[in-house]
Coordinates of C-alpha atoms and ligand atoms in Angstrom, one line a residue:
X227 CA 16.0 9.9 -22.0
X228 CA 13.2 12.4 -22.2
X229 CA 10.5 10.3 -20.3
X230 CA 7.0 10.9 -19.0
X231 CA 5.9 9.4 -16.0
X232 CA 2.4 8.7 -14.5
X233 CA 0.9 7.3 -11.0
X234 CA 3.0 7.9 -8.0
X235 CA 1.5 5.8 -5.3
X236 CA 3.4 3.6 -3.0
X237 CA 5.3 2.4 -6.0
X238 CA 5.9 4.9 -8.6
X239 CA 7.2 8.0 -6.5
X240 CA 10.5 5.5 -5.9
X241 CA 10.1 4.6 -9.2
X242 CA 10.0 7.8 -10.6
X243 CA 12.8 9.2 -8.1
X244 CA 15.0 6.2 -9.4
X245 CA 14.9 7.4 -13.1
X246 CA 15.6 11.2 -12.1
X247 CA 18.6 9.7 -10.1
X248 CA 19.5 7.9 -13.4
X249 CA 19.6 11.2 -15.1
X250 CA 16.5 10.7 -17.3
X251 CA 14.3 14.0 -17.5
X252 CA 11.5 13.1 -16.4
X253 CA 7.7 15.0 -16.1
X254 CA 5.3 13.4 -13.5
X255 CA 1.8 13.2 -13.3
X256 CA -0.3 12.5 -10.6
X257 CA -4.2 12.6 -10.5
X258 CA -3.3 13.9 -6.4
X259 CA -1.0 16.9 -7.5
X260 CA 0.9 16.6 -4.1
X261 CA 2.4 13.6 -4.9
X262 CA 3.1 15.3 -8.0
X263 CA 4.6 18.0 -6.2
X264 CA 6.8 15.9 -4.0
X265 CA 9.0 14.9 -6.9
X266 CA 10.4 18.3 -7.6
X267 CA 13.2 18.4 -5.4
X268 CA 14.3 15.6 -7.3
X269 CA 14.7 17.3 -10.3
X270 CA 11.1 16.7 -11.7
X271 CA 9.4 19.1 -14.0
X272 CA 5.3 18.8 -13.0
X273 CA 2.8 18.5 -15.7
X274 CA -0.7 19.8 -15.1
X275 CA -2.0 17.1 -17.4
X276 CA -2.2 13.6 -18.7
X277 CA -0.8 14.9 -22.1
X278 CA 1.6 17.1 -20.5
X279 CA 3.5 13.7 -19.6
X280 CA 3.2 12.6 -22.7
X281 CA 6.0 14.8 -25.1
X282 CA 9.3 12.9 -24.4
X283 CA 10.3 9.1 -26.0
X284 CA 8.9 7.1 -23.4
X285 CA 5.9 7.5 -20.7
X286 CA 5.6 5.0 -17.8
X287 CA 2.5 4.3 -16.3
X288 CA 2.3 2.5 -12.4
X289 CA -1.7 2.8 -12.0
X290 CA -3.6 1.6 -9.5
X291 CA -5.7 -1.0 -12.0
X292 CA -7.4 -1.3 -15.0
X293 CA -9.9 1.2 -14.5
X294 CA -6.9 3.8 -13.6
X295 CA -5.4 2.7 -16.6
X296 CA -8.1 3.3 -18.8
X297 CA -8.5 6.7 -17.7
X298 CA -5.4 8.0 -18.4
X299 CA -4.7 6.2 -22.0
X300 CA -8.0 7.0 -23.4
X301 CA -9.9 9.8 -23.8
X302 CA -9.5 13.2 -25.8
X303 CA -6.5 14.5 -23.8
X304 CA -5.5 10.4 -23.0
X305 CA -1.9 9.0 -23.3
X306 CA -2.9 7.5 -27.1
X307 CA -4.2 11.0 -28.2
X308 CA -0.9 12.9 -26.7
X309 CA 1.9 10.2 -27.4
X310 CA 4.4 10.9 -30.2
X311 CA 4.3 8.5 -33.4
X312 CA 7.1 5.6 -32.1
X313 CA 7.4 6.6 -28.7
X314 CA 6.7 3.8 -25.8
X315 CA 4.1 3.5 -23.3
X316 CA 5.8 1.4 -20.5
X317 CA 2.9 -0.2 -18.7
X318 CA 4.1 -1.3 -15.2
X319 CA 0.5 -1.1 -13.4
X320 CA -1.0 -5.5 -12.2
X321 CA -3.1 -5.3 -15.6
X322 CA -5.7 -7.6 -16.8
X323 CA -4.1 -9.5 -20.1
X324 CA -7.5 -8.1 -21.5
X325 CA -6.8 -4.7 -21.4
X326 CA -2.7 -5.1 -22.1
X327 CA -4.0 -6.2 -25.4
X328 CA -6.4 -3.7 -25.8
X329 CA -3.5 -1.3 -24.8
X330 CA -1.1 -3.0 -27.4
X331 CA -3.8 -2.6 -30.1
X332 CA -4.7 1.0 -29.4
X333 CA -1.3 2.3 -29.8
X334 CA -0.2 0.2 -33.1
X335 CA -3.2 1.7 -34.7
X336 CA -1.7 5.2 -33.4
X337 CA 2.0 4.3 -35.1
X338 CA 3.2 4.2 -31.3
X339 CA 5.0 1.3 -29.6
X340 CA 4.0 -0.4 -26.6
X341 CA 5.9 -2.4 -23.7
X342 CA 3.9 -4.0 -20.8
X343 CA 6.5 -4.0 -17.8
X344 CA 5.0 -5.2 -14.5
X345 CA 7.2 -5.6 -11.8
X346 CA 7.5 -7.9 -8.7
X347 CA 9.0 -6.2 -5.3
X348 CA 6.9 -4.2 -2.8
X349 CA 7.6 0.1 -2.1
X350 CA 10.9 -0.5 -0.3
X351 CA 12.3 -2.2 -3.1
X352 CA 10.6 0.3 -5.6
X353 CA 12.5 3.2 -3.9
X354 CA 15.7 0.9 -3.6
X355 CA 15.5 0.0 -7.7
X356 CA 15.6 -3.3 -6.6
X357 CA 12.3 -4.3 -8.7
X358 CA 12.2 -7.4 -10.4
X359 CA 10.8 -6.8 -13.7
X360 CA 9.0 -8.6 -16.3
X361 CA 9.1 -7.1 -19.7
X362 CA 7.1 -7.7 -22.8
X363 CA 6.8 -7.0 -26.4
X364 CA 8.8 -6.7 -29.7
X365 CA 12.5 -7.2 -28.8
X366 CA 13.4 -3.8 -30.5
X367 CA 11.0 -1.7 -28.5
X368 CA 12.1 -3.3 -25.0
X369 CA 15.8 -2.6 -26.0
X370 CA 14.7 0.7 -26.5
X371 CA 13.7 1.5 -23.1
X372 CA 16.4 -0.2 -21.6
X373 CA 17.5 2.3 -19.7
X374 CA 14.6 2.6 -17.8
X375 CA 14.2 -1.0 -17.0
X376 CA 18.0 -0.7 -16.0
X377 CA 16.6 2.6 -13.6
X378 CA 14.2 1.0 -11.8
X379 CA 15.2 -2.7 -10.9
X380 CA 18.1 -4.7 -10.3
X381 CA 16.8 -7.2 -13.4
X382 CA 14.2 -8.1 -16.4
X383 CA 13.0 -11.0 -17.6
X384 CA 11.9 -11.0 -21.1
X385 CA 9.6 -14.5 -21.4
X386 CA 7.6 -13.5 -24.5
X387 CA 7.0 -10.4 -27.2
X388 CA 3.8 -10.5 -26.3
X389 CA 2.7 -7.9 -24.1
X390 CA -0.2 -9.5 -22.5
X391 CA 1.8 -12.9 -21.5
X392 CA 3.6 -10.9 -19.3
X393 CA 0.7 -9.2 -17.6
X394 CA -0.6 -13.1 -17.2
X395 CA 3.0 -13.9 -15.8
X396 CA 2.8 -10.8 -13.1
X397 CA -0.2 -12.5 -12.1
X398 CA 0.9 -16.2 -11.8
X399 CA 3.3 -14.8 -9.5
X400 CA 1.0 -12.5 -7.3
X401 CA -1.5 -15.8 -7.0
X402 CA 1.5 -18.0 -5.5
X403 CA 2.6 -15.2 -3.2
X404 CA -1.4 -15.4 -2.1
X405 CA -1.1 -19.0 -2.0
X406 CA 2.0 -18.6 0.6
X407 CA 0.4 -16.0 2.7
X408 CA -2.6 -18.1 2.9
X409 CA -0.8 -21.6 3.9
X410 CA 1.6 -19.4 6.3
X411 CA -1.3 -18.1 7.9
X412 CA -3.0 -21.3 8.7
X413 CA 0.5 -23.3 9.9
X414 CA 0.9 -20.4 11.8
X415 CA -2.6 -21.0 13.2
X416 CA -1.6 -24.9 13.6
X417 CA 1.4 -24.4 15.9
X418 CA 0.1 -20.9 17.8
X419 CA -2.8 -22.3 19.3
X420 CA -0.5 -24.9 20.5
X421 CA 1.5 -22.9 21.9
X422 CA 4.7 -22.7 19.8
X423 CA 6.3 -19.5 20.0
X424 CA 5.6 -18.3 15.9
X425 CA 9.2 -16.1 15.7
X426 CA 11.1 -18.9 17.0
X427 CA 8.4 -21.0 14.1
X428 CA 10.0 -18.6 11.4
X429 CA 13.2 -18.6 12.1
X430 CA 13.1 -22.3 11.7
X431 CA 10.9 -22.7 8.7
X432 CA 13.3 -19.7 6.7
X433 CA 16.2 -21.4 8.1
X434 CA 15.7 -24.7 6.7
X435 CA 13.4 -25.8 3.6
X436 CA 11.6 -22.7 3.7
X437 CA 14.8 -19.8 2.8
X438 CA 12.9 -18.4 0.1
X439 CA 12.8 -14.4 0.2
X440 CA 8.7 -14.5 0.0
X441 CA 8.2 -16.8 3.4
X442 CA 10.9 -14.2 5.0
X443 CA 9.0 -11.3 3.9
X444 CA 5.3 -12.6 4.5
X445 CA 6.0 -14.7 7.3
X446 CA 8.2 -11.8 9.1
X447 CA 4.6 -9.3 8.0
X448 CA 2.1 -12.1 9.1
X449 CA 4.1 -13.1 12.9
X450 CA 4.6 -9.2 13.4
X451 CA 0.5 -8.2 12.8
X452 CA 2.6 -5.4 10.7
X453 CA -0.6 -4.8 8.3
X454 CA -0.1 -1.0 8.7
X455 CA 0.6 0.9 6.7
X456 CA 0.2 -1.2 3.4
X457 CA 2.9 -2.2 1.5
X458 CA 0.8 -3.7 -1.0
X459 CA -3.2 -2.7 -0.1
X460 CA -5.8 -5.8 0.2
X461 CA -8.3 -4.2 -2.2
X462 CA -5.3 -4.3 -4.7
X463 CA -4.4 -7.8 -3.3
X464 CA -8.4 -9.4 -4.0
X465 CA -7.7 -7.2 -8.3
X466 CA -5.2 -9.4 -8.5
X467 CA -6.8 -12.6 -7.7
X468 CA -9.4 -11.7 -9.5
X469 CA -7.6 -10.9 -12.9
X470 CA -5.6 -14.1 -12.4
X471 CA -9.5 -15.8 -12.3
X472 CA -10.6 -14.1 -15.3
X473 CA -7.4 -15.1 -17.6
X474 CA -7.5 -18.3 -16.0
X475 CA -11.7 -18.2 -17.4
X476 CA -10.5 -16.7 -20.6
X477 CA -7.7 -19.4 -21.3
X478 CA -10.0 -22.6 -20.2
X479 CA -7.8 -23.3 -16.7
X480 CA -9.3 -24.1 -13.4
X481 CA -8.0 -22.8 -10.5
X482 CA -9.8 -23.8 -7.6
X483 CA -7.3 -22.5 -5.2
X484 CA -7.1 -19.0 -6.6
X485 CA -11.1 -19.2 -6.0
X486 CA -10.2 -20.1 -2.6
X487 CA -8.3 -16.9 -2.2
X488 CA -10.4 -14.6 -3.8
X489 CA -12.9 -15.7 -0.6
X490 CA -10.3 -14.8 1.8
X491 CA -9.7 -11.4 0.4
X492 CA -13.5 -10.7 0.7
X493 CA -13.6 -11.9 3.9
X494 CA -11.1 -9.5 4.5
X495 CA -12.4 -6.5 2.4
X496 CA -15.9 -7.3 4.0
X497 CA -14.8 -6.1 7.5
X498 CA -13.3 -3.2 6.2
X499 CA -9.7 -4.5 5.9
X500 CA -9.0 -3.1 2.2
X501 CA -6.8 -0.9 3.1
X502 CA -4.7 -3.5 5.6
X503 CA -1.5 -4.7 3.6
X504 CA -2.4 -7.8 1.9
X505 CA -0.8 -10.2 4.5
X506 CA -3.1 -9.5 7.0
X507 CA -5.1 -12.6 5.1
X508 CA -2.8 -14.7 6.6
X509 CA -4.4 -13.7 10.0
X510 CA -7.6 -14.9 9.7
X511 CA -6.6 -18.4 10.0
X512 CA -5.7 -17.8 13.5
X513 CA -9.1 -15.8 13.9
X514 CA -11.3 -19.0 12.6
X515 CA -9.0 -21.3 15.2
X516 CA -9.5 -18.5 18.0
X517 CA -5.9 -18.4 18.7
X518 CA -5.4 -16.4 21.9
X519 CA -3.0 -13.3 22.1
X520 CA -3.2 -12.7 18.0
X521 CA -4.9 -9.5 15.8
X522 CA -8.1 -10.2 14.5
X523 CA -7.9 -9.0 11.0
X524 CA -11.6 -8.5 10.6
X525 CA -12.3 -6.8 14.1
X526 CA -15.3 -9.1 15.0
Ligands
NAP659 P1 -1.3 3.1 -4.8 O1 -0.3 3.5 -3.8 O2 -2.7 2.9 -4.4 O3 -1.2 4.1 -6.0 C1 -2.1 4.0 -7.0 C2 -1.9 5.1 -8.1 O4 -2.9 5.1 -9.1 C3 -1.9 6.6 -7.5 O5 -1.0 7.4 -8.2 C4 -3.3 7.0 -7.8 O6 -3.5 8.4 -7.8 C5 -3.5 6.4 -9.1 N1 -4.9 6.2 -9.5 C6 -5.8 5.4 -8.9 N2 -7.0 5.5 -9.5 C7 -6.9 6.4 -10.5 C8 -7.7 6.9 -11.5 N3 -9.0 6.5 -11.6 N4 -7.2 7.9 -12.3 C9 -6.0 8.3 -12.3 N5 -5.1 7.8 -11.3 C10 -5.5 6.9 -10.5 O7 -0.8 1.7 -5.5 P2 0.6 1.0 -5.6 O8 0.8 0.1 -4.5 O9 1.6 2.0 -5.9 O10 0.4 0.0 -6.9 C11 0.4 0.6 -8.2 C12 0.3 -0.6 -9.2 O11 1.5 -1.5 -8.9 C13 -0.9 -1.5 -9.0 O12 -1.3 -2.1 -10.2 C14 -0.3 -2.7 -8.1 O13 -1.1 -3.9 -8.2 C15 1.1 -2.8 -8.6 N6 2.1 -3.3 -7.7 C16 2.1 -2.9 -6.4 C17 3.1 -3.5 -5.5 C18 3.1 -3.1 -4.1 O14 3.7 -3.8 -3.3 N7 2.5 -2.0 -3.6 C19 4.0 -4.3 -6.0 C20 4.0 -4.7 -7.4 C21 3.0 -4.2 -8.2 P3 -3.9 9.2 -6.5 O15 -2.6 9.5 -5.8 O16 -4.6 10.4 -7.0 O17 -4.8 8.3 -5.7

């Protein structure tokens, strides 16, 4: 396919790599042109410009957030104003459901279609096409950019045709991963200032009831202090628990815990941690219980 593609951070240079390797033709844009630039020797052509990226069948966005987002769809030179009547905006940026509605709206009223695609898997898996990705919209438009859900994970799961309930499913699933590092962080906290060696801990805990590929990948993150470089950045971490918050506002459902975490990401953010990989709010547990020999997340 002739595809435009937009935002290559930490996940969408593997992203976009992945759908060059697929043999898509594919024109990148970054706002950091080197990024940009990076991509050639792939096969990418560069475009100077939002619209630039926009000429093909399909553009893909991966965005930091909403205000990202925003930036690049609207606007006089914006993704709606350059898009081709019936070709797809793939949105694969953490989204508020707000603005993936907005997003749906904005290009139905331009005779464009419109997918919302946000994926779960961190950069490794990204540049691996191992992305797990949930899709969302009208049956017809998601089959039509098959091919590069196919490019750029190793499944998708289609739970609704509406755009925005799988921007609220993203973030259901970003809370729980939260959730884990959270409770990881303060068992870990439990048995380390006990004593109890926290690898062997792990071992145990991934070896028994506790096998599930998010305690392996967290707990291996939150044991090892490995909260540089991000995977995943805390500032991004505390936009996702605060979108979840907001739909949760929006749709009348408490969720006392997520509050919980949103505190623990400014906790983190507050020292200057935003830029640690989200995990590293699983070490503040063992900060509040002064466990010896362990990184203090917050540097106090
Ligand atoms: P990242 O490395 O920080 O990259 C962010 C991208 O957004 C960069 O291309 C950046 O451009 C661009 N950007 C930021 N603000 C912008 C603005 N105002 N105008 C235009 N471009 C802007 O983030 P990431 O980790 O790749 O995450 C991207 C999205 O995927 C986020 O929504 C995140 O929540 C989601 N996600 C991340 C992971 C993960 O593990 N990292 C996993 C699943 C989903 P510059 O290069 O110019 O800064």
């Amino acid at each position: 396919m002739r595809l435009g593609f937009i935002g290559l951070g930490r996940m969408g240079a593997g992203m976009a790599a992945n759908l060059l390797k697929a043999g898509h033709q594919v024109t990148v844009y970054n706002r950091s042109p080197d990024k940009a630039a990076a991509l050639v020797e792939h096969g990418a052509t560069v475009a100077k410009q939002v619209a630039d990226a926009c000429r093909g069948e399909a553009v893909i966005t991966m965005l930091a957030d909403d205000h990202a987002v925003e930036s690049v769809v609207f606007g006089e030179h914006g993704i709606v104003a350059a898009l081709p009547a019936n070709a797809v905006h793939v949105s694969c940026s953490t989204i508020s459901v707000a603005l993936s509605r907005r997003l749906a709206q904005a290009h139905a009223a331009a005779g464009q279609r419109f997918v919302a695609a946000p994926v779960f898997g961190r950069p490794e898996a990204a540049a691996a096409a191992k992305l797990f990705v949930v899709a969302g919209g009208a049956f017809g438009v998601i089959e039509a950019v098959r091919p590069v859900l196919e490019a750029i994970g190793q499944r998708t799961f289609i739970l609704s045709d509406q755009p925005d309930a799988a921007n609220l499913v993203k973030l259901s699933g970003n809370f729980l991963i939260a959730s884990v590092i959270e409770s990881l962080g303060e068992a870990m906290a439990l048995v380390g200032k006990r004593g109890v060696d926290l690898h062997a801990y792990l071992e145990m805990l991934t070896s028994t009831l506790f096998s599930a590929p998010v305690y392996r990948l967290y707990g291996g993150l939150i044991v090892d202090e490995a909260f540089e470089p991000a995977g995943f950045a805390a500032a991004l971490g505390l936009k996702d628990i605060d979108l979840a918050l907001a739909a949760g506002h929006e749709l009348r459902v408490p969720l006392p815990l997520a509050s919980l975490l949103r505190d623990r990401c400014l906790t983190l953010l507050a020292h200057g941690g935003g830029t640690l990989d989200w995990s590293a709010v699983g070490a503040l547990a063992g900060r509040d219980a002064n466990v010896p020999d362990r990184v203090d997340p917050t540097g106090s």
